């Protein structure tokens, strides 16, 4: 499990721990939270625990002293962990750092449960192409994509007319647009419905998360960009809908609990009982829907631009977004500056690098990612 100490990772471990005898846990990876990592590795008797930070090695090693858990540290050790032959792997690292472990895990024809949307946005064709070449299965763990996947079971893609993914609207959905420029990282870090890691929560407030998910939908389900719609749905109970050519909409309805999407991918192709809340719809009473406001959420237009450009535009977009988010969290740029930085980086790289037509290889993706972060950082000083 990659990113085992994060929000998705912990939800996955909750499911595994409830039926621990059924699983043989090979590797757990995490970051600075080595106390949690050691605790879980001990409890589940994992073969290997890896932190991505070399400086955390000794602490992790001493926390696991007296156990049989092997300990390693650093990005290369995370990729090595992915080289272990396993039946099922969870990619739940946040950011582009999830790409290499995910790609590596596919070499064994494993089933990869993919929460790390950044790897699809950055290098969807590379990842899915590798899965195909090695007979591996990639299952979506993002709730919207799990919902689409489930709505498509037994259906013919040729009958699909549109795919609708819902968005809560995030932390600032009721703020006056004029106030958004002053929003702080603390204010952006609380989600009305979901309990998630800080980065994806801020991306929900800006709708960069939804922009990523639109691109993720295009990459994963191979539908054209004009078939994908975003709908603001404040209750976060319908996660996605698929519209068919007879006018039918198949909606996936469930509580905002990631253990549903994770559990579906864990047990697929079976459905097994999951410890999630059962919705009482009579009590909920009504569900609401609204078109997203383009002025409030400029990230959505950027997603359209990225899909039209294609090629390495997704890698530029993701890296620029990650760099802009770092800048916002550090207090270097404002909330609305993030979309300006991403736009400016796409402008600069599309004019300079032949971004649209380049071959998508791991090297070209990593180099594009590196360069986009540099350009995005430079864009901080040119904000208007
Ligand atoms: P999180 O911040 O809670 O956890 C991230 C995990 O990745 C941690 O284990 C951390 O140690 C590890 N990590 C961070 N940087 C790393 C690096 N450079 N190398 C290796 N490991 C690193 O994040 P999260 O909210 O659990 O999200 C994880 C992924 O799942 C993201 O791609 C996110 O977009 C996606 N996702 C999350 C949710 C959710 O409910 N949290 C829902 C849908 C999709
Ligand atoms: Mg999602």
Tab-separated table of C-alpha atoms and ligand atoms in Angstrom:
chain	number	residue	atom	x	y	z
A	1	UNK	CA	0.000	0.000	0.000
A	2	UNK	CA	1.536	3.255	-1.161
A	3	UNK	CA	0.583	6.262	0.959
A	4	UNK	CA	-0.665	4.021	3.773
A	5	UNK	CA	-0.440	6.782	6.382
A	6	UNK	CA	-2.639	9.215	4.443
A	7	UNK	CA	-6.366	9.729	4.483
A	8	UNK	CA	-7.085	7.148	1.748
A	9	UNK	CA	-4.401	4.784	3.051
A	10	UNK	CA	-5.847	4.807	6.562
A	11	UNK	CA	-9.355	4.122	5.232
A	12	UNK	CA	-7.964	1.184	3.262
A	13	UNK	CA	-6.138	-0.138	6.326
A	14	UNK	CA	-9.342	0.137	8.328
A	15	UNK	CA	-10.977	-2.279	5.858
A	16	UNK	CA	-8.000	-4.634	5.874
A	17	UNK	CA	-7.704	-4.626	9.678
A	18	UNK	CA	-11.345	-5.684	10.045
A	19	UNK	CA	-10.503	-8.931	8.245
A	20	UNK	CA	-6.757	-9.129	8.836
A	21	UNK	CA	-6.489	-12.920	8.493
A	22	UNK	CA	-7.723	-12.687	4.899
A	23	UNK	CA	-4.745	-10.574	3.802
A	24	UNK	CA	-1.004	-10.979	3.598
A	25	UNK	CA	0.296	-7.412	3.813
A	26	UNK	CA	3.557	-7.107	1.888
A	27	UNK	CA	4.512	-3.425	2.096
A	28	UNK	CA	3.271	-0.196	3.650
A	29	UNK	CA	4.753	3.162	2.681
A	30	UNK	CA	4.412	6.607	4.191
A	31	UNK	CA	6.183	9.878	4.875
A	32	UNK	CA	7.024	11.638	8.134
A	33	UNK	CA	4.331	9.979	10.191
A	34	UNK	CA	6.573	7.031	11.030
A	35	UNK	CA	4.778	6.395	14.315
A	36	UNK	CA	1.575	5.555	12.434
A	37	UNK	CA	3.498	3.631	9.790
A	38	UNK	CA	5.255	1.505	12.419
A	39	UNK	CA	2.025	0.935	14.318
A	40	UNK	CA	0.219	-0.331	11.212
A	41	UNK	CA	3.173	-2.396	9.989
A	42	UNK	CA	3.334	-4.090	13.408
A	43	UNK	CA	-0.412	-4.631	13.690
A	44	UNK	CA	-0.718	-6.130	10.214
A	45	UNK	CA	2.601	-7.951	10.335
A	46	UNK	CA	3.791	-6.350	7.079
A	47	UNK	CA	6.973	-7.650	5.454
A	48	UNK	CA	8.255	-4.155	4.712
A	49	UNK	CA	7.714	-0.548	5.874
A	50	UNK	CA	9.136	2.349	3.852
A	51	UNK	CA	9.243	6.076	4.520
A	52	UNK	CA	9.938	8.352	1.563
A	53	UNK	CA	12.195	10.526	3.771
A	54	UNK	CA	15.738	9.138	4.258
A	55	UNK	CA	16.131	11.222	7.440
A	56	UNK	CA	13.233	9.298	9.021
A	57	UNK	CA	14.918	5.909	8.542
A	58	UNK	CA	16.436	5.569	12.008
A	59	UNK	CA	13.279	6.524	13.826
A	60	UNK	CA	11.234	4.028	11.800
A	61	UNK	CA	13.889	1.356	12.311
A	62	UNK	CA	13.887	1.831	16.077
A	63	UNK	CA	10.075	1.881	16.234
A	64	UNK	CA	10.076	-1.508	14.510
A	65	UNK	CA	12.951	-3.017	16.503
A	66	UNK	CA	12.192	-6.559	17.638
A	67	UNK	CA	9.772	-7.242	14.764
A	68	UNK	CA	10.305	-9.022	11.452
A	69	UNK	CA	9.333	-5.918	9.481
A	70	UNK	CA	12.080	-4.868	7.075
A	71	UNK	CA	12.658	-1.097	7.020
A	72	UNK	CA	13.748	1.137	4.141
A	73	UNK	CA	13.696	4.837	3.252
A	74	UNK	CA	13.809	7.203	0.295
A	75	UNK	CA	12.032	7.502	-3.066
A	76	UNK	CA	14.067	4.661	-4.614
A	77	UNK	CA	13.052	2.371	-1.743
A	78	UNK	CA	9.399	3.198	-2.455
A	79	UNK	CA	9.890	2.208	-6.105
A	80	UNK	CA	11.676	-0.973	-4.952
A	81	UNK	CA	8.704	-1.792	-2.730
A	82	UNK	CA	6.513	-1.523	-5.839
A	83	UNK	CA	8.662	-4.152	-7.521
A	84	UNK	CA	7.420	-6.837	-5.093
A	85	UNK	CA	5.074	-9.323	-6.698
A	86	UNK	CA	1.616	-8.780	-5.171
A	87	UNK	CA	-1.986	-9.462	-6.199
A	88	UNK	CA	-3.307	-6.032	-5.251
A	89	UNK	CA	-1.683	-2.670	-4.679
A	90	UNK	CA	-3.146	0.661	-3.575
A	91	UNK	CA	-1.678	3.817	-5.088
A	92	UNK	CA	-2.589	6.475	-2.519
A	93	UNK	CA	0.467	8.716	-2.485
A	94	UNK	CA	-0.477	12.359	-3.026
A	95	UNK	CA	1.031	14.114	-6.050
A	96	UNK	CA	3.135	13.153	-9.052
A	97	UNK	CA	5.383	11.126	-6.705
A	98	UNK	CA	2.762	8.373	-7.088
A	99	UNK	CA	3.539	7.852	-10.769
A	100	UNK	CA	6.715	5.751	-10.615
A	101	UNK	CA	5.496	3.367	-7.873
A	102	UNK	CA	2.236	2.876	-9.795
A	103	UNK	CA	4.022	2.180	-13.069
A	104	UNK	CA	6.435	-0.187	-11.340
A	105	UNK	CA	3.637	-2.144	-9.660
A	106	UNK	CA	1.991	-2.761	-13.041
A	107	UNK	CA	5.013	-4.740	-14.284
A	108	UNK	CA	3.719	-7.815	-12.448
A	109	UNK	CA	0.259	-7.710	-13.944
A	110	UNK	CA	-1.010	-6.714	-10.520
A	111	UNK	CA	-4.398	-5.119	-9.821
A	112	UNK	CA	-3.682	-1.477	-9.086
A	113	UNK	CA	-6.322	0.377	-7.094
A	114	UNK	CA	-5.644	3.945	-8.137
A	115	UNK	CA	-6.455	6.839	-5.812
A	116	UNK	CA	-3.461	8.830	-7.091
A	117	UNK	CA	-5.286	10.858	-9.737
A	118	UNK	CA	-2.117	12.820	-10.461
A	119	UNK	CA	-0.620	9.835	-12.287
A	120	UNK	CA	-3.600	9.694	-14.679
A	121	UNK	CA	-3.581	13.456	-15.258
A	122	UNK	CA	0.179	13.520	-15.742
A	123	UNK	CA	0.684	10.362	-17.758
A	124	UNK	CA	-2.624	8.567	-18.278
A	125	UNK	CA	-1.664	7.070	-21.601
A	126	UNK	CA	1.637	5.797	-20.249
A	127	UNK	CA	0.052	4.219	-17.166
A	128	UNK	CA	-2.914	2.612	-18.931
A	129	UNK	CA	-0.711	1.560	-21.868
A	130	UNK	CA	1.619	-0.207	-19.467
A	131	UNK	CA	-1.316	-1.896	-17.711
A	132	UNK	CA	-2.525	-3.205	-21.058
A	133	UNK	CA	0.915	-4.394	-22.111
A	134	UNK	CA	1.409	-6.332	-18.847
A	135	UNK	CA	-2.138	-7.648	-18.482
A	136	UNK	CA	-2.615	-5.593	-15.307
A	137	UNK	CA	-5.909	-4.148	-14.122
A	138	UNK	CA	-6.282	-0.560	-12.980
A	139	UNK	CA	-9.340	0.118	-10.824
A	140	UNK	CA	-10.430	3.659	-9.985
A	141	UNK	CA	-10.554	4.634	-6.321
A	142	UNK	CA	-11.491	8.290	-6.719
A	143	UNK	CA	-15.146	8.256	-5.630
A	144	UNK	CA	-16.493	9.785	-8.859
A	145	UNK	CA	-14.541	7.379	-11.030
A	146	UNK	CA	-15.477	4.374	-8.948
A	147	UNK	CA	-19.094	5.542	-9.366
A	148	UNK	CA	-18.732	5.802	-13.163
A	149	UNK	CA	-17.011	2.416	-13.268
A	150	UNK	CA	-19.867	0.849	-11.311
A	151	UNK	CA	-22.528	2.540	-13.487
A	152	UNK	CA	-20.823	1.043	-16.542
A	153	UNK	CA	-20.790	-2.596	-15.400
A	154	UNK	CA	-22.365	-4.657	-18.192
A	155	UNK	CA	-22.883	-1.608	-20.429
A	156	UNK	CA	-21.641	-0.908	-23.933
A	157	UNK	CA	-19.430	2.206	-24.093
A	158	UNK	CA	-20.894	2.936	-27.536
A	159	UNK	CA	-24.234	3.668	-25.826
A	160	UNK	CA	-22.712	6.267	-23.479
A	161	UNK	CA	-23.662	9.860	-24.334
A	162	UNK	CA	-22.295	11.726	-21.345
A	163	UNK	CA	-20.621	11.378	-17.992
A	164	UNK	CA	-21.532	13.736	-15.152
A	165	UNK	CA	-19.255	14.104	-12.161
A	166	UNK	CA	-20.521	15.953	-9.133
A	167	UNK	CA	-18.732	18.521	-6.991
A	168	UNK	CA	-19.648	19.745	-3.527
A	169	UNK	CA	-18.454	23.263	-4.373
A	170	UNK	CA	-15.793	23.118	-1.640
A	171	UNK	CA	-15.079	25.364	1.325
A	172	UNK	CA	-15.925	28.649	-0.443
A	173	UNK	CA	-19.082	27.699	-2.298
A	174	UNK	CA	-21.077	30.317	-0.349
A	175	UNK	CA	-18.430	33.028	-0.223
A	176	UNK	CA	-18.868	36.178	-2.318
A	177	UNK	CA	-16.533	35.824	-5.330
A	178	UNK	CA	-14.867	39.162	-4.431
A	179	UNK	CA	-13.698	37.700	-1.117
A	180	UNK	CA	-11.909	34.687	-2.648
A	181	UNK	CA	-8.676	36.631	-3.232
A	182	UNK	CA	-8.244	36.930	0.548
A	183	UNK	CA	-8.889	33.247	1.376
A	184	UNK	CA	-6.229	31.668	3.600
A	185	UNK	CA	-4.872	28.088	3.526
A	186	UNK	CA	-6.553	27.412	6.901
A	187	UNK	CA	-9.926	28.550	5.526
A	188	UNK	CA	-9.461	26.450	2.380
A	189	UNK	CA	-8.538	23.353	4.405
A	190	UNK	CA	-11.998	22.451	5.636
A	191	UNK	CA	-14.354	20.508	3.385
A	192	UNK	CA	-18.123	20.689	3.842
A	193	UNK	CA	-18.692	16.927	3.295
A	194	UNK	CA	-15.500	14.875	2.954
A	195	UNK	CA	-12.666	14.295	5.386
A	196	UNK	CA	-9.498	14.184	3.225
A	197	UNK	CA	-5.831	15.158	3.128
A	198	UNK	CA	-5.019	18.897	3.173
A	199	UNK	CA	-3.914	19.181	-0.465
A	200	UNK	CA	-7.009	17.618	-2.022
A	201	UNK	CA	-9.212	19.626	0.374
A	202	UNK	CA	-7.699	22.913	-0.832
A	203	UNK	CA	-7.984	21.636	-4.416
A	204	UNK	CA	-11.681	21.075	-3.737
A	205	UNK	CA	-12.124	24.700	-2.653
A	206	UNK	CA	-10.503	25.908	-5.900
A	207	UNK	CA	-12.076	23.079	-7.948
A	208	UNK	CA	-8.623	22.140	-9.194
A	209	UNK	CA	-9.597	18.753	-7.800
A	210	UNK	CA	-12.619	18.629	-10.105
A	211	UNK	CA	-10.497	19.886	-13.009
A	212	UNK	CA	-8.117	16.975	-12.346
A	213	UNK	CA	-11.067	14.594	-12.154
A	214	UNK	CA	-12.459	15.753	-15.501
A	215	UNK	CA	-9.100	14.958	-17.116
A	216	UNK	CA	-8.953	11.709	-15.126
A	217	UNK	CA	-12.389	10.779	-16.545
A	218	UNK	CA	-11.248	11.423	-20.097
A	219	UNK	CA	-8.064	9.407	-19.613
A	220	UNK	CA	-9.545	6.488	-17.722
A	221	UNK	CA	-12.774	5.948	-19.654
A	222	UNK	CA	-11.485	7.197	-23.015
A	223	UNK	CA	-14.469	9.496	-23.599
A	224	UNK	CA	-14.233	12.789	-25.477
A	225	UNK	CA	-13.955	15.962	-23.415
A	226	UNK	CA	-17.311	17.332	-24.634
A	227	UNK	CA	-19.069	14.305	-23.096
A	228	UNK	CA	-17.920	15.206	-19.567
A	229	UNK	CA	-19.988	17.537	-17.385
A	230	UNK	CA	-19.453	18.897	-13.878
A	231	UNK	CA	-22.485	19.442	-11.685
A	232	UNK	CA	-22.465	21.142	-8.293
A	233	UNK	CA	-24.279	18.880	-5.850
A	234	UNK	CA	-23.933	20.212	-2.323
A	235	UNK	CA	-24.880	17.012	-0.528
A	236	UNK	CA	-22.091	14.849	-2.086
A	237	UNK	CA	-24.357	11.791	-2.122
A	238	UNK	CA	-24.528	11.221	-5.877
A	239	UNK	CA	-20.888	10.830	-6.909
A	240	UNK	CA	-21.343	10.531	-10.662
A	241	UNK	CA	-23.912	9.698	-13.321
A	242	UNK	CA	-23.574	8.077	-16.712
A	243	UNK	CA	-26.049	9.146	-19.417
A	244	UNK	CA	-26.945	6.643	-22.134
A	245	UNK	CA	-28.326	7.059	-25.660
A	246	UNK	CA	-31.847	6.116	-24.543
A	247	UNK	CA	-31.896	9.087	-22.156
A	248	UNK	CA	-31.342	6.977	-19.036
A	249	UNK	CA	-29.034	8.294	-16.322
A	250	UNK	CA	-27.414	5.727	-14.048
A	251	UNK	CA	-26.468	7.469	-10.804
A	252	UNK	CA	-24.266	6.119	-8.063
A	253	UNK	CA	-25.591	7.196	-4.662
A	254	UNK	CA	-23.745	6.602	-1.409
A	255	UNK	CA	-22.420	8.303	1.723
A	256	UNK	CA	-19.278	10.449	1.416
A	257	UNK	CA	-17.000	7.727	2.780
A	258	UNK	CA	-13.926	6.656	0.808
A	259	UNK	CA	-14.179	3.148	2.241
A	260	UNK	CA	-16.895	2.551	-0.306
A	261	UNK	CA	-14.741	3.206	-3.392
A	262	UNK	CA	-11.691	1.567	-1.769
A	263	UNK	CA	-13.719	-1.474	-0.714
A	264	UNK	CA	-15.205	-1.845	-4.185
A	265	UNK	CA	-11.681	-1.923	-5.656
A	266	UNK	CA	-10.468	-4.255	-2.888
A	267	UNK	CA	-13.144	-6.874	-3.494
A	268	UNK	CA	-13.716	-6.363	-7.235
A	269	UNK	CA	-15.140	-8.098	-9.213
A	270	UNK	CA	-17.228	-9.168	-6.203
A	271	UNK	CA	-19.266	-6.873	-4.011
A	272	UNK	CA	-18.817	-7.508	-0.293
A	273	UNK	CA	-20.389	-5.944	2.790
A	274	UNK	CA	-18.740	-2.677	3.797
A	275	UNK	CA	-18.987	-0.805	7.112
A	276	UNK	CA	-20.332	2.403	5.579
A	277	UNK	CA	-23.452	4.304	6.580
A	278	UNK	CA	-26.709	3.244	4.900
A	279	UNK	CA	-28.458	6.333	3.565
A	280	UNK	CA	-31.892	7.208	4.892
A	281	UNK	CA	-33.217	9.078	1.862
A	282	UNK	CA	-36.577	9.941	3.417
A	283	UNK	CA	-34.690	11.682	6.165
A	284	UNK	CA	-32.325	13.420	3.709
A	285	UNK	CA	-35.416	14.665	1.882
A	286	UNK	CA	-33.945	16.453	-1.129
A	287	UNK	CA	-30.887	16.587	-3.324
A	288	UNK	CA	-29.832	19.791	-5.073
A	289	UNK	CA	-27.981	20.455	-8.341
A	290	UNK	CA	-26.477	23.588	-9.856
A	291	UNK	CA	-24.315	24.417	-12.850
A	292	UNK	CA	-20.798	25.442	-11.725
A	293	UNK	CA	-20.039	29.167	-11.839
A	294	UNK	CA	-17.142	29.702	-14.264
A	295	UNK	CA	-16.058	32.943	-12.549
A	296	UNK	CA	-15.857	31.260	-9.148
A	297	UNK	CA	-14.037	28.197	-10.474
A	298	UNK	CA	-11.546	29.175	-13.247
A	299	UNK	CA	-9.849	25.769	-12.845
A	300	UNK	CA	-12.629	24.100	-14.841
A	301	UNK	CA	-11.843	26.122	-17.981
A	302	UNK	CA	-8.179	25.190	-17.553
A	303	UNK	CA	-9.150	21.497	-17.613
A	304	UNK	CA	-10.900	22.023	-20.963
A	305	UNK	CA	-7.810	23.738	-22.299
A	306	UNK	CA	-5.562	20.884	-21.134
A	307	UNK	CA	-7.779	18.240	-22.756
A	308	UNK	CA	-7.843	20.183	-26.038
A	309	UNK	CA	-4.055	20.537	-26.037
A	310	UNK	CA	-3.397	16.917	-25.133
A	311	UNK	CA	0.136	15.465	-25.244
A	312	UNK	CA	2.144	16.567	-22.228
A	313	UNK	CA	-0.297	19.343	-21.256
A	314	UNK	CA	-1.621	17.155	-18.431
A	315	UNK	CA	1.897	16.818	-16.992
A	316	UNK	CA	2.412	20.592	-17.203
A	317	UNK	CA	-0.971	21.241	-15.642
A	318	UNK	CA	-0.478	18.855	-12.731
A	319	UNK	CA	3.045	20.034	-11.910
A	320	UNK	CA	2.121	23.732	-12.174
A	321	UNK	CA	-0.916	23.103	-9.975
A	322	UNK	CA	1.215	21.278	-7.382
A	323	UNK	CA	3.756	24.111	-7.359
A	324	UNK	CA	1.015	26.755	-7.116
A	325	UNK	CA	-0.565	24.845	-4.241
A	326	UNK	CA	2.816	24.695	-2.447
A	327	UNK	CA	3.026	28.478	-2.923
A	328	UNK	CA	-0.462	29.046	-1.568
A	329	UNK	CA	0.133	26.828	1.474
A	330	UNK	CA	3.428	28.634	2.150
A	331	UNK	CA	1.684	32.030	1.949
A	332	UNK	CA	3.685	33.112	-1.145
A	333	UNK	CA	0.672	33.543	-3.431
A	334	UNK	CA	-3.063	34.086	-2.965
A	335	UNK	CA	-5.919	31.677	-3.531
A	336	UNK	CA	-6.928	33.058	-6.941
A	337	UNK	CA	-3.285	33.346	-8.019
A	338	UNK	CA	-3.125	29.547	-8.275
A	339	UNK	CA	-5.153	29.432	-11.495
A	340	UNK	CA	-3.164	32.356	-12.926
A	341	UNK	CA	0.091	30.527	-12.242
A	342	UNK	CA	-1.188	27.344	-13.902
A	343	UNK	CA	-2.471	29.257	-16.950
A	344	UNK	CA	0.802	31.180	-17.294
A	345	UNK	CA	2.822	27.947	-17.084
A	346	UNK	CA	0.683	26.308	-19.769
A	347	UNK	CA	1.124	29.436	-21.954
A	348	UNK	CA	4.872	29.402	-21.551
A	349	UNK	CA	5.351	25.692	-22.077
A	350	UNK	CA	3.015	25.398	-25.054
A	351	UNK	CA	4.935	28.091	-26.896
A	352	UNK	CA	8.364	26.713	-26.000
A	353	UNK	CA	8.374	22.971	-25.861
A	354	UNK	CA	6.132	21.372	-28.470
A	355	UNK	CA	4.091	20.101	-25.552
A	356	UNK	CA	1.196	18.855	-27.675
A	357	UNK	CA	3.142	16.602	-30.003
A	358	UNK	CA	5.841	15.206	-27.746
A	359	UNK	CA	6.089	11.472	-27.098
A	360	UNK	CA	4.733	10.511	-23.693
A	361	UNK	CA	7.506	8.502	-22.086
A	362	UNK	CA	8.495	8.380	-18.432
A	363	UNK	CA	11.526	10.561	-19.227
A	364	UNK	CA	9.535	13.179	-21.145
A	365	UNK	CA	6.893	13.262	-18.418
A	366	UNK	CA	9.429	13.656	-15.594
A	367	UNK	CA	11.350	16.363	-17.484
A	368	UNK	CA	8.106	18.211	-18.260
A	369	UNK	CA	7.071	17.949	-14.621
A	370	UNK	CA	10.423	19.371	-13.501
A	371	UNK	CA	10.352	22.261	-15.960
A	372	UNK	CA	6.717	23.136	-15.250
A	373	UNK	CA	7.505	23.465	-11.532
A	374	UNK	CA	10.357	25.856	-12.343
A	375	UNK	CA	8.177	27.979	-14.653
A	376	UNK	CA	5.290	27.963	-12.200
A	377	UNK	CA	7.635	29.215	-9.455
A	378	UNK	CA	8.888	31.964	-11.801
A	379	UNK	CA	5.283	32.956	-12.524
A	380	UNK	CA	4.818	33.881	-8.833
A	381	UNK	CA	6.711	37.141	-9.366
A	382	UNK	CA	4.727	38.137	-12.487
A	383	UNK	CA	1.267	37.965	-10.979
A	384	UNK	CA	-0.957	40.847	-12.016
B	1	LIG	P1	-2.752	12.492	2.315
B	1	LIG	O1	-1.968	13.746	2.253
B	1	LIG	O2	-3.675	12.278	3.449
B	1	LIG	O3	-1.729	11.247	2.278
B	1	LIG	C1	-0.721	11.167	1.334
B	1	LIG	C2	0.149	9.950	1.533
B	1	LIG	O4	1.209	10.005	0.556
B	1	LIG	C3	0.811	9.856	2.902
B	1	LIG	O5	0.969	8.504	3.250
B	1	LIG	C4	2.183	10.487	2.653
B	1	LIG	O6	3.173	10.039	3.557
B	1	LIG	C5	2.480	9.986	1.254
B	1	LIG	N1	3.380	10.863	0.502
B	1	LIG	C6	3.313	12.216	0.380
B	1	LIG	N2	4.299	12.657	-0.409
B	1	LIG	C7	5.008	11.561	-0.786
B	1	LIG	C8	6.154	11.370	-1.625
B	1	LIG	N3	6.789	12.411	-2.200
B	1	LIG	N4	6.613	10.107	-1.815
B	1	LIG	C9	5.992	9.061	-1.224
B	1	LIG	N5	4.915	9.184	-0.405
B	1	LIG	C10	4.428	10.412	-0.210
B	1	LIG	O7	-3.509	12.353	0.908
B	1	LIG	P2	-4.918	11.681	0.607
B	1	LIG	O8	-5.983	12.674	0.841
B	1	LIG	O9	-4.977	10.331	1.248
B	1	LIG	O10	-4.812	11.504	-0.976
B	1	LIG	C11	-4.001	10.504	-1.564
B	1	LIG	C12	-4.325	10.423	-3.049
B	1	LIG	O11	-5.679	9.994	-3.204
B	1	LIG	C13	-4.240	11.769	-3.780
B	1	LIG	O12	-3.830	11.544	-5.097
B	1	LIG	C14	-5.673	12.277	-3.773
B	1	LIG	O13	-5.950	13.152	-4.839
B	1	LIG	C15	-6.428	10.968	-3.936
B	1	LIG	N6	-7.798	10.973	-3.406
B	1	LIG	C16	-8.008	11.220	-2.087
B	1	LIG	C17	-9.295	11.206	-1.578
B	1	LIG	C18	-9.550	11.409	-0.105
B	1	LIG	O14	-10.674	11.202	0.348
B	1	LIG	N7	-8.578	11.793	0.684
B	1	LIG	C19	-10.372	10.978	-2.429
B	1	LIG	C20	-10.116	10.731	-3.778
B	1	LIG	C21	-8.824	10.721	-4.260
B	2	LIG	MG1	-13.023	12.600	-6.138
